[in-house]
Coordinates of C-alpha atoms in Angstrom, one line a residue:
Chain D
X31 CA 10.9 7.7 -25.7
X32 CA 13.1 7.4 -22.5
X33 CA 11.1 4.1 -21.9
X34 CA 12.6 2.9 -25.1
X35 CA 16.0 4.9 -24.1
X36 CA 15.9 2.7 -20.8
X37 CA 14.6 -0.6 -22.5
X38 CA 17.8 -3.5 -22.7
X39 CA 18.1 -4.4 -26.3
X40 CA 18.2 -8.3 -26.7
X41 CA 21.5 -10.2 -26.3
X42 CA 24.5 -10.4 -24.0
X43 CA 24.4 -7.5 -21.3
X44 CA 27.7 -5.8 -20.0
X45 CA 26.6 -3.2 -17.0
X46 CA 30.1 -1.6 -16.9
X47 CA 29.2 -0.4 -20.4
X48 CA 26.2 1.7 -19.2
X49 CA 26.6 4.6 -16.5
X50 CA 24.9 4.9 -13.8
X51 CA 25.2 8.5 -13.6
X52 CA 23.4 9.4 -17.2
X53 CA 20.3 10.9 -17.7
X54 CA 19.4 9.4 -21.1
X55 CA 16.1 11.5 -22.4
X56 CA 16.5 14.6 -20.6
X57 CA 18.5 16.7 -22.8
X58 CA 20.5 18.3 -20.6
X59 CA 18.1 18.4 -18.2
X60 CA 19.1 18.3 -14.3
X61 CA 17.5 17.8 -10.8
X62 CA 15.4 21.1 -11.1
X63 CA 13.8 20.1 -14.2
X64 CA 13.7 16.5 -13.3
X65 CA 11.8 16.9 -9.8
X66 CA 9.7 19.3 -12.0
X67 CA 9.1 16.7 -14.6
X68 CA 8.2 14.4 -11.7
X69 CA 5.6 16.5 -10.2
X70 CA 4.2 16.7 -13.2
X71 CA 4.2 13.3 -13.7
X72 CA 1.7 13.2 -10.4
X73 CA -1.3 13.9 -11.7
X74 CA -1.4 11.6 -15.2
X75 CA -0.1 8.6 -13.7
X76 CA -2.5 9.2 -11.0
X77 CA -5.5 9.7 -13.4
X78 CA -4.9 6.1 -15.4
X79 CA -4.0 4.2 -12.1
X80 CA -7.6 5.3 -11.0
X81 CA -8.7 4.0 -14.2
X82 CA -7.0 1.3 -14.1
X83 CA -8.2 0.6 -10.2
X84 CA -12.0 1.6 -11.5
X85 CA -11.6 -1.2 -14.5
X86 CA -11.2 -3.7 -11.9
X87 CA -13.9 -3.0 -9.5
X88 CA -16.4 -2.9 -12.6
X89 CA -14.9 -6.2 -13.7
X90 CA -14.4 -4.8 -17.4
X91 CA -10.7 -4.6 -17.5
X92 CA -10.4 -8.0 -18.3
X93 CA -8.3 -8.8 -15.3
X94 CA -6.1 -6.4 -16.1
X95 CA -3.1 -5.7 -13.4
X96 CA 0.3 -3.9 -13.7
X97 CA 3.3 -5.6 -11.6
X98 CA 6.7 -3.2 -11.2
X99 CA 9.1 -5.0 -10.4
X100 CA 12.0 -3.3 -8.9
X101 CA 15.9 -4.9 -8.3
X102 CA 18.7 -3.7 -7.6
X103 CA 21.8 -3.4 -5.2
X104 CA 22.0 -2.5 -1.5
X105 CA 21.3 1.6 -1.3
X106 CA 20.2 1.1 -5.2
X107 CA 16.9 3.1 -4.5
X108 CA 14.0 0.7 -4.1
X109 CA 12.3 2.2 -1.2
X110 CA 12.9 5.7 -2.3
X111 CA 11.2 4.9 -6.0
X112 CA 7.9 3.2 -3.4
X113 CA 8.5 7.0 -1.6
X114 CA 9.1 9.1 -4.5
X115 CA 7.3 7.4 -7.6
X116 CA 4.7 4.9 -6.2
X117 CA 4.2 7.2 -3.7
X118 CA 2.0 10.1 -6.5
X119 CA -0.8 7.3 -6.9
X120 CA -3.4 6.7 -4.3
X121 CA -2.3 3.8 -2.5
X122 CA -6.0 2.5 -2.3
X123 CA -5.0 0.8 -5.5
X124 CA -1.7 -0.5 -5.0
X125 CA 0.0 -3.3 -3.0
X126 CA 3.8 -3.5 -2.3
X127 CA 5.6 -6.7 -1.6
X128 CA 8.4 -6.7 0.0
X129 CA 10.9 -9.7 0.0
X130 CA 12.9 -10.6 2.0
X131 CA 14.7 -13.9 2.6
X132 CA 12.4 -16.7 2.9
X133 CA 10.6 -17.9 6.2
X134 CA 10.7 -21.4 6.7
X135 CA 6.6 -21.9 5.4
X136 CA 8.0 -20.6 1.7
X137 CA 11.4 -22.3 1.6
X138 CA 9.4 -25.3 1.9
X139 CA 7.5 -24.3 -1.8
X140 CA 8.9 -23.5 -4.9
X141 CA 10.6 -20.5 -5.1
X142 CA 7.5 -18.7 -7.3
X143 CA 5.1 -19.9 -4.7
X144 CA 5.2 -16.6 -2.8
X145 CA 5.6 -14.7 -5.6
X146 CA 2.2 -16.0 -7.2
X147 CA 0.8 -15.2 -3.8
X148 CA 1.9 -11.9 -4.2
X149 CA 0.4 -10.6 -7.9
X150 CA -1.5 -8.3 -7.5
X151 CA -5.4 -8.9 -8.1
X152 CA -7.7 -7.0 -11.0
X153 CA -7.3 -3.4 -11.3
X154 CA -4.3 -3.4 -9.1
X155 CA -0.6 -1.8 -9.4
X156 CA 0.9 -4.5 -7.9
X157 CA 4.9 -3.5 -6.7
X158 CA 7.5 -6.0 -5.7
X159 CA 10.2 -4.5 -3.3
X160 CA 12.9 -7.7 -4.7
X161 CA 11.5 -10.1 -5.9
X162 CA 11.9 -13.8 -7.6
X163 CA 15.2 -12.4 -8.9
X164 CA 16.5 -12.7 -5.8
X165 CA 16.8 -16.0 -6.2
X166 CA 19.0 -15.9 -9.4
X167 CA 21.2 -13.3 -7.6
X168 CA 21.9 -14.0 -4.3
X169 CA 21.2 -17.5 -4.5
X170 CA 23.6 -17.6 -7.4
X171 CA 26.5 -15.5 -5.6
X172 CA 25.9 -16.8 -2.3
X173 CA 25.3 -20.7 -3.7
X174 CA 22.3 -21.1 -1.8
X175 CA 20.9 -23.2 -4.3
X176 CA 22.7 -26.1 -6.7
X177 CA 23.7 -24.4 -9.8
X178 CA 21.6 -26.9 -11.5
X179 CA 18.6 -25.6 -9.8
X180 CA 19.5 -22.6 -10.5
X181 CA 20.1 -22.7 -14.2
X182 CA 16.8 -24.3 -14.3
X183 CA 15.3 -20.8 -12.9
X184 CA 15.7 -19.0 -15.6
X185 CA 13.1 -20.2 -17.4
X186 CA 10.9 -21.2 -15.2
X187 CA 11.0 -17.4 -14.2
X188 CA 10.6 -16.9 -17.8
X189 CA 7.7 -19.2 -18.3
X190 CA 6.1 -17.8 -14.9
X191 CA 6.2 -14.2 -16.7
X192 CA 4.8 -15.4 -19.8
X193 CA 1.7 -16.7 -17.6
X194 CA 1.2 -13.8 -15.7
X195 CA 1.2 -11.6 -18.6
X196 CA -1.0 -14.2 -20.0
X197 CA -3.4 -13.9 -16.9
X198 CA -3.9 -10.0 -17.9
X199 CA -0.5 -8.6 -16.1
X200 CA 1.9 -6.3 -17.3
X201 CA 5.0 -6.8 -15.7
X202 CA 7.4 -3.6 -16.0
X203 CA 11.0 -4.6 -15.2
X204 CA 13.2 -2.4 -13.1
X205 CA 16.8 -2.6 -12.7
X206 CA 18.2 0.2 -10.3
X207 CA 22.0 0.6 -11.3
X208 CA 24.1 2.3 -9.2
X209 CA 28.0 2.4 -9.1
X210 CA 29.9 0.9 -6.6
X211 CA 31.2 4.4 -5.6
X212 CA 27.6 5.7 -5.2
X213 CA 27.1 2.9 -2.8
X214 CA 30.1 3.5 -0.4
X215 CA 28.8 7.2 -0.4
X216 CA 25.1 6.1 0.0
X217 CA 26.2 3.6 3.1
X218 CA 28.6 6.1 4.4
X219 CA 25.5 8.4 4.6
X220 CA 24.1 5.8 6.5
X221 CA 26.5 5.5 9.4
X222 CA 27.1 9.3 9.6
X223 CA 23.6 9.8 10.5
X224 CA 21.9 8.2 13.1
X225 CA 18.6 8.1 12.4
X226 CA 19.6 5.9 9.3
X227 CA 21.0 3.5 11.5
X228 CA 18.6 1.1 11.1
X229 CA 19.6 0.7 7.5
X230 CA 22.5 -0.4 8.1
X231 CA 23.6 -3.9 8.0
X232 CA 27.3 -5.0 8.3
X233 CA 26.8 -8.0 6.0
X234 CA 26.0 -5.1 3.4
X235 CA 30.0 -4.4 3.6
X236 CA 30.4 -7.8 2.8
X237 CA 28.0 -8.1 0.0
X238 CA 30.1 -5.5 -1.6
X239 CA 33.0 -7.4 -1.4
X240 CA 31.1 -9.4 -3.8
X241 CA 30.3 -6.6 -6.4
X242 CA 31.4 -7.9 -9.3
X243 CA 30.2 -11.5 -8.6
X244 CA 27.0 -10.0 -8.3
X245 CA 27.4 -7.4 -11.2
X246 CA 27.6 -10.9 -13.6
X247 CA 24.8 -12.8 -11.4
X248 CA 22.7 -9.3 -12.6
X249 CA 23.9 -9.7 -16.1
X250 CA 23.4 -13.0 -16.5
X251 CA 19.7 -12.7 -15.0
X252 CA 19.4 -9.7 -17.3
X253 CA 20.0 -11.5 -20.7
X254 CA 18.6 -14.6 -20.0
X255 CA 15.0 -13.5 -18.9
X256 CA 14.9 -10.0 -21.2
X257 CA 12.1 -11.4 -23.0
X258 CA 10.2 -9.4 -25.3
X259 CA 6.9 -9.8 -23.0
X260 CA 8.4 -8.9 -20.0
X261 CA 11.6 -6.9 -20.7
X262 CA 14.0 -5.3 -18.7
X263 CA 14.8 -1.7 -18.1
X264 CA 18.2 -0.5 -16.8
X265 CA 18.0 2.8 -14.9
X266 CA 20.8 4.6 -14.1
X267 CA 20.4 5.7 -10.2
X268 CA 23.3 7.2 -9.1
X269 CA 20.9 10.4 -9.5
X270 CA 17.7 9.8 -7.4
X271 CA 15.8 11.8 -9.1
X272 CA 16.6 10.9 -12.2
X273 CA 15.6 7.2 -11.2
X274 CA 12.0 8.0 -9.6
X275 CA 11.2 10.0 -12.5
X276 CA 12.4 7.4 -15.1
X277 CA 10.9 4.9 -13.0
X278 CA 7.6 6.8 -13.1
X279 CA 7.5 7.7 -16.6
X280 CA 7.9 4.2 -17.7
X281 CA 5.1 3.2 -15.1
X282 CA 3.1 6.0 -16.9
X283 CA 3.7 4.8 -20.1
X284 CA 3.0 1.5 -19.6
X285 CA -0.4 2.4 -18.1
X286 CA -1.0 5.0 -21.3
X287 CA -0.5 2.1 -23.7
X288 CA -2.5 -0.2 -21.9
X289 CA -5.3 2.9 -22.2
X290 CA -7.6 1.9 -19.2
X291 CA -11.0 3.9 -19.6
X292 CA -13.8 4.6 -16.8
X293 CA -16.4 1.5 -17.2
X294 CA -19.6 2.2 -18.9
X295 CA -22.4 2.7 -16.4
X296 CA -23.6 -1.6 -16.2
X297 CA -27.6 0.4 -15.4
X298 CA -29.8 2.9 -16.4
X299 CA -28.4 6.0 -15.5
X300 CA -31.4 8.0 -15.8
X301 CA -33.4 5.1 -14.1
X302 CA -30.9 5.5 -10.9
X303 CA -31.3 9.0 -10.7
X304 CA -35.0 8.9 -10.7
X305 CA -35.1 6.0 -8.1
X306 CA -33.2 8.6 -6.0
X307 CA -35.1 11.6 -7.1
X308 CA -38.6 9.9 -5.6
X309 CA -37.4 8.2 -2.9
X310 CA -39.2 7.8 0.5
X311 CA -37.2 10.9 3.0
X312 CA -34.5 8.4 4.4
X313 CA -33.1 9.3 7.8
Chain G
X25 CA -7.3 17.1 21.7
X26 CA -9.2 16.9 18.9
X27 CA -9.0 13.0 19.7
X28 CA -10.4 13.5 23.1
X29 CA -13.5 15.6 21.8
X30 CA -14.0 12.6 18.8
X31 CA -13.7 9.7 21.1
X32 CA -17.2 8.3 21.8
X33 CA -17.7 7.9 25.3
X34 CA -18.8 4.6 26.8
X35 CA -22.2 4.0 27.6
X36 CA -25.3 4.2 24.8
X37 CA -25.1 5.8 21.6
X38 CA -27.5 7.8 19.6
X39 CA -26.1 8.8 16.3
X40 CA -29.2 11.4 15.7
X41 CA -27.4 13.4 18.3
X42 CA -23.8 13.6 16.6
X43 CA -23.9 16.3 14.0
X44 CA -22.0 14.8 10.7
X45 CA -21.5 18.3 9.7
X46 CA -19.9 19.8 12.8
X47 CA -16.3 20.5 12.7
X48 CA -15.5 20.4 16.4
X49 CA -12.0 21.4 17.9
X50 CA -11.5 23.7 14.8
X51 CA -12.1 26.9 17.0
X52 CA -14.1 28.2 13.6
X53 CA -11.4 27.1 11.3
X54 CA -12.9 26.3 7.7
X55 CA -11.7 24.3 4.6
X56 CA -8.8 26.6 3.6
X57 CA -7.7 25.9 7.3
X58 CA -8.8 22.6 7.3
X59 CA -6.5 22.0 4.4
X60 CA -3.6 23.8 5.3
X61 CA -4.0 22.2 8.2
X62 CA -3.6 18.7 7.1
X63 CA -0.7 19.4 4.9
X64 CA 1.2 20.9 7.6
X65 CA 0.7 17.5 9.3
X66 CA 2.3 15.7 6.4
X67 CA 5.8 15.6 8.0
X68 CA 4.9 15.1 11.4
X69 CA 3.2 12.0 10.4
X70 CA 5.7 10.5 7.8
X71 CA 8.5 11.3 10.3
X72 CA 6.2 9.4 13.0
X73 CA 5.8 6.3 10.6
X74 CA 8.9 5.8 9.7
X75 CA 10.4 5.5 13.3
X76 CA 7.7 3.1 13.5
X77 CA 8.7 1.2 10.2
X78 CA 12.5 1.5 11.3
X79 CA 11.6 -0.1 15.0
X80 CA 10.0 -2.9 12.8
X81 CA 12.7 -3.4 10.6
X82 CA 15.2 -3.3 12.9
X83 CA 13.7 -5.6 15.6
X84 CA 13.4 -3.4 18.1
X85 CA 9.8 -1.6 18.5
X86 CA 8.3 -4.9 20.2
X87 CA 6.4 -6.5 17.0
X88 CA 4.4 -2.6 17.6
X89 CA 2.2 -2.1 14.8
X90 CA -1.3 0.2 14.0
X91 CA -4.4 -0.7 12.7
X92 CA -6.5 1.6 11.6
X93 CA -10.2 0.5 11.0
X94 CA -12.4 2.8 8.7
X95 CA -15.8 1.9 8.5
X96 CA -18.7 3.6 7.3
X97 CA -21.6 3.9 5.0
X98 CA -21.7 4.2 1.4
X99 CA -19.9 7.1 0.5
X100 CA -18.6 8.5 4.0
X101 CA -15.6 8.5 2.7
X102 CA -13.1 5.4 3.4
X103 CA -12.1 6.2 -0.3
X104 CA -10.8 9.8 0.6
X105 CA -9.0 9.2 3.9
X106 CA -7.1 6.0 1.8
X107 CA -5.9 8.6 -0.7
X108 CA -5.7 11.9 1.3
X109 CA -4.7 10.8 4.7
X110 CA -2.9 7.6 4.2
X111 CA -1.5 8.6 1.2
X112 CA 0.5 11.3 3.1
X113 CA 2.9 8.5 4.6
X114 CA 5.6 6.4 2.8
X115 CA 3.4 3.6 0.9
X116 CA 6.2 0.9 1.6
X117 CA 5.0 1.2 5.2
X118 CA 1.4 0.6 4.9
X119 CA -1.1 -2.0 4.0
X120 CA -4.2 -1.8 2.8
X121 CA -7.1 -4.3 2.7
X122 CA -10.2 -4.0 1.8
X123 CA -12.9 -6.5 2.4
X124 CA -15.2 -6.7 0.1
X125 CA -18.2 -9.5 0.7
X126 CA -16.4 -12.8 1.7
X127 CA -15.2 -15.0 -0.3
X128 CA -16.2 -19.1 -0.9
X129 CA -13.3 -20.1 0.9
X130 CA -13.2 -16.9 3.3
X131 CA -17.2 -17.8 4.2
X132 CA -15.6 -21.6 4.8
X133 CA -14.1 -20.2 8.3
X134 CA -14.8 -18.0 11.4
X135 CA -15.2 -14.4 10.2
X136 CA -12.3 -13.4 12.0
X137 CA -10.3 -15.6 9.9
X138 CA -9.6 -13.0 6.9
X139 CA -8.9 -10.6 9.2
X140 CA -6.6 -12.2 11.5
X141 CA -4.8 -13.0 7.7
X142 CA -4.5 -9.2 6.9
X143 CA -3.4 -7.9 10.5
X144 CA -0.2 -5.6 9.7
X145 CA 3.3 -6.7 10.4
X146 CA 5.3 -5.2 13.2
X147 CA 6.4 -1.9 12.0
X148 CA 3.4 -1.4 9.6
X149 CA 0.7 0.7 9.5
X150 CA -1.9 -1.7 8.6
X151 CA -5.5 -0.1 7.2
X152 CA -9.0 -2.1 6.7
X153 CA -11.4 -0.4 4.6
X154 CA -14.2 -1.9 5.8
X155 CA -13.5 -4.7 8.3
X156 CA -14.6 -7.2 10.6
X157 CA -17.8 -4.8 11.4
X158 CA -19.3 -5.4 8.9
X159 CA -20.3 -9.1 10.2
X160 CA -22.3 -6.8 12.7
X161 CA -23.6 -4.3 10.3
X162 CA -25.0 -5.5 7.2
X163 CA -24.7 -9.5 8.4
X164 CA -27.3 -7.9 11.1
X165 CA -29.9 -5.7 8.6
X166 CA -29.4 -8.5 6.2
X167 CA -29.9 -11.3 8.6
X168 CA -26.5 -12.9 6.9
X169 CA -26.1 -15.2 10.0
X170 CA -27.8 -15.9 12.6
X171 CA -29.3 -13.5 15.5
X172 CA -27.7 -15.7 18.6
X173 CA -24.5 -15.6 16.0
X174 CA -24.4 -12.1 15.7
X175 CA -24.9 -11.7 19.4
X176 CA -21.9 -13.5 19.5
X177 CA -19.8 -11.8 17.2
X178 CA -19.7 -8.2 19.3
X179 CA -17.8 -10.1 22.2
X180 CA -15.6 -12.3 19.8
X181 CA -14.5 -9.1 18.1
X182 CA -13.7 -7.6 22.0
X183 CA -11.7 -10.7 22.2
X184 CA -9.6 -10.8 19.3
X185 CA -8.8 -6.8 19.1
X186 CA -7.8 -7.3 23.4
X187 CA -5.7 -10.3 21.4
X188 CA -4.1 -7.8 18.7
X189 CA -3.9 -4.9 21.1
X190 CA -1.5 -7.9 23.2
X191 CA 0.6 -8.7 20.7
X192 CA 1.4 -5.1 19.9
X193 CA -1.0 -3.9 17.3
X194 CA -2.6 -0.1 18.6
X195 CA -6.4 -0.3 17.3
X196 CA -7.5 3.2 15.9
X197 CA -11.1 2.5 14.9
X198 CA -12.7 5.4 13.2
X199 CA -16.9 5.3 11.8
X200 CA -17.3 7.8 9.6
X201 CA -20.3 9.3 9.9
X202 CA -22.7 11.1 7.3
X203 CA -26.2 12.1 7.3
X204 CA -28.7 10.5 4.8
X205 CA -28.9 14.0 2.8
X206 CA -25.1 14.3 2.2
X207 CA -25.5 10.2 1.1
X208 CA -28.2 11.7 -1.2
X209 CA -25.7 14.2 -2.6
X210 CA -22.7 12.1 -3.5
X211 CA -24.5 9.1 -4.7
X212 CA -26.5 12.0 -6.9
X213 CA -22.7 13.4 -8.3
X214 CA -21.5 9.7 -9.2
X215 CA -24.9 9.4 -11.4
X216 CA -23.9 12.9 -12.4
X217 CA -20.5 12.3 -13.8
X218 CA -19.7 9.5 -15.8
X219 CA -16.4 8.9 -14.5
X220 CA -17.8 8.1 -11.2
X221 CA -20.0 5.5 -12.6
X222 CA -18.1 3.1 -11.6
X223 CA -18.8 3.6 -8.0
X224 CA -22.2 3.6 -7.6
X225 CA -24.0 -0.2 -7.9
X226 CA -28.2 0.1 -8.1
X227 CA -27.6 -1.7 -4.9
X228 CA -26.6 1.8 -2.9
X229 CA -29.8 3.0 -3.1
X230 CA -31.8 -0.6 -2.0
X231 CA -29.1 -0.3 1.4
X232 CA -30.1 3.2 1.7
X233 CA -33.8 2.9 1.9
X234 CA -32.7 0.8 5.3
X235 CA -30.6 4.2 6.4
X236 CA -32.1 3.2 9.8
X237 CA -31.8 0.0 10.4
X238 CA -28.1 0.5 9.5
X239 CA -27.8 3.4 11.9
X240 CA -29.4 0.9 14.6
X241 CA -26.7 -1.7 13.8
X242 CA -24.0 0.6 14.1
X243 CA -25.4 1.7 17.3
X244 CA -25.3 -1.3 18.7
X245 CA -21.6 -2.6 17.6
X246 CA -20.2 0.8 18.8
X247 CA -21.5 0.7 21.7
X248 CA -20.5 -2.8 22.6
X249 CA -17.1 -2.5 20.9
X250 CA -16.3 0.6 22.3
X251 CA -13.8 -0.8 24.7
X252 CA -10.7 0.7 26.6
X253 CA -7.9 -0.9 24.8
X254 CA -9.9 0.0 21.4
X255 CA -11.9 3.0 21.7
X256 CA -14.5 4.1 19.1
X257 CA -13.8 7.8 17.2
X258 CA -17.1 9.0 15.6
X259 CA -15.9 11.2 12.8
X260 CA -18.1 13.8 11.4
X261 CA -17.7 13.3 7.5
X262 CA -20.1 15.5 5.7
X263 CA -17.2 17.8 5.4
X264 CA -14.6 16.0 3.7
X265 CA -12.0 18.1 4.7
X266 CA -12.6 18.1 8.0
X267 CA -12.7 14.2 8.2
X268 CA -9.2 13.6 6.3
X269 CA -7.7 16.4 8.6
X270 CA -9.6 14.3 12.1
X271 CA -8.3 10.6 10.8
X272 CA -4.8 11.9 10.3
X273 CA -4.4 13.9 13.2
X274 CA -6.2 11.0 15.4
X275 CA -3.4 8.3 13.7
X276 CA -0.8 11.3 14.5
X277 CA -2.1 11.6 18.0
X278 CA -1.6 7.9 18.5
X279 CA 1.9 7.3 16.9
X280 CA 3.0 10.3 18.9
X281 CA 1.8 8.7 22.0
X282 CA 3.7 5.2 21.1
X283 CA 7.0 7.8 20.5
X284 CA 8.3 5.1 18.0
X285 CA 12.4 5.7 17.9
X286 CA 15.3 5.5 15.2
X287 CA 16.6 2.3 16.3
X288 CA 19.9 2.5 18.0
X289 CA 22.9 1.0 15.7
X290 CA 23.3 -3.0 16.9
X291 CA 26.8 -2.9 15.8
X292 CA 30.2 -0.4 16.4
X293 CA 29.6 2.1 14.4
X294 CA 33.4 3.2 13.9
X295 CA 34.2 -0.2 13.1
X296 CA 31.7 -0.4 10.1
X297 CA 33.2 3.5 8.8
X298 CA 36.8 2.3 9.3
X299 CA 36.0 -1.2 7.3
X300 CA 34.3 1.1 4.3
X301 CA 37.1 3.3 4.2
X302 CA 39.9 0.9 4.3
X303 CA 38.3 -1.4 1.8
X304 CA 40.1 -3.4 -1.1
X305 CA 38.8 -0.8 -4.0
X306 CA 35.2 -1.9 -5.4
X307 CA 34.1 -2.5 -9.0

């Protein structure tokens, strides 16, 4: 239900129409209940990620996979969904990507040439920390690429989507939204404290300059590759934890649907436990 | 402490004499301990971690990384101390591989090639369930390569982790170690419970009736990996408790010891507050 609350309808996106600051689904609901919820939330998702993980070691999942992918702007709440969200599944069974801006081995490739490297394998909840949006967002508000080329990724991103979906992937599209105003506070929080230091970047100042260049590059990405096998969702994440536990419950919901089940025993049960009923004393 | 008293000494070793159920620098302590134990050491860690992930990020820590090498028989455990001592860190730092048998195009190069492929990043906490060991353990029982090969392989490996250890990556190499009986047990509860079908393969019980020949091997590669710069931990793992709670506070030990810090801010601090308060207003 708050996956389909969360899911973009088709068509021409406007961001300044949806507020960050909502908590569609909750009734009322606030950051006691939500946390609550999220907890909650822990053991389920846990349970069919096994499943899901267990599927692919017994090679009868069809090559199942699940790729998140999360976007969104500086302070937008990527690493704390990986904390928060990705964080209640046991990380045996999940690999995280994280982009940054390409090394000189992938600018050399097609843009998706990392990415494919990426996807995760069988079984796997694969997440991607960015991604191959970045290079419809940036690349678009920073020019990094002819526009051309650019209006040419669209589709290919598209097309790349439909084939990884294709492959046995279900890719669950993430966009963190944040207000500008929750930004300034978020970076502010970084320079007050100093062990956040570290996050801090001055070129994220000048990004934000940019806001609403990079408000349409997101819109534009939005309704152009919202396809109805790999759609996106639009969180509103000016409340964290209303964004890890929408995050989560669309993860979990995802992973319900796609209704993973523990393989069937591929030997003789009985046979196996008599083999190590009458076995020779081992030591 | 409890590191020191795990930490195989150097010389021979007889694993007949290390009790897998012994619990030792617990002062008595059992499971409720044991437990309470561990989750205290939640924070400690993740706090330790992520001054280790922020050095990375921010350039600073001196490309330092950790490896952590599990390795151990069937059902020892590498499973558990993924999900209940890794799993107590922020995922977005860490990096799992597991190596499963190699690969056509893995078996094409040196057998340190995937490995060298999957060391962590600076900043990471890199984890190999299962590793390059086991070109010494079951390539040995199972004559996989040749004997004057093998022979080979113990001082190659001394190389290459002297080579990682060089470049900034602190080796924490744990075996953990169970006796045949509680091998007997948990392959007995996965035959018992069909949702742990999935992890027991016929095969388990075939590599089992060569318990001893597998103990030799691992005789033998601990005692000729068990270097200075990457020191063997033997941990006793019949208790699972006790071996989540001796990994993590053996990892915690050693990031304590590398006293990874917030990064200092590479830019004026003041200057970045004044230019996000005297902004042109952002939307």
């Amino acid at each position: 239900m708050l996956e389909a609350l969360l899911r973009l309808p088709p068509g021409p996106v406007d961001l300044t129409a949806l507020d960050p600051a909502a908590t569609p689904g909750l009734d009322g609901g606030g950051k006691t209940e939500g946390k609550a919820a999220l907890a909650a939330l822990g053991d389920p998702l846990a349970d069919l990620q096994e499943r899901l993980f267990a599927e692919g070691r017994a090679d009868v999942g069809h090559g199942r996979a699940v790729l998140l992918v999360l976007q969104g702007m500086d302070t937008s709440g990527k690493g704390g969904v990986l904390r928060h969200t990705v964080g209640l599944v046991d990380p045996q069974g999940v690999r995280i990507t994280s982009f940054k801006a390409p090394t000189d081995e992938e600018r050399e490739h097609d843009f998706l040439w990392r990415v494919r490297r990426a996807l995760p394998e069988q079984g796997y909840l694969g997440v991607f920390d960015r991604s191959h949006y970045e290079d419809v967002l940036i690349a678009r508000v920073r020019a990094l690429a002819p526009v051309e080329e650019i209006e040419q990724r669209y589709d290919e991103i598209n097309a790349f989507e439909a084939e990884v979906l294709g492959a046995g992937t279900t890719i669950v599209k993430c966009m963190l939204h944040i207000s500008a105003d929750a930004q300034r506070e978020r970076l502010q929080a970084r320079l007050d404290k100093p062990e956040k230091h570290w996050k801090f970047n001055p070129g994220d100042i000048d990004e934000r300059a940019r806001w609403s260049e990079y408000r349409q590059a997101y819109e534009i990405a939005l309704e152009r590759t919202n396809t109805e096998v790999a759609p996106w969702h639009v969180i509103p994440s000016d409340r964290k934890w209303y964004r890890n536990l929408a995050v989560g419950t669309i993860l979990h919901d995802t992973l319900a649907r796609m209704a993973p089940q523990w393989p069937l025993a591929d030997f003789d049960v009985e046979e196996q436990k008599r083999r190590l009923r009458e076995e020779v004393p081992v030591r």
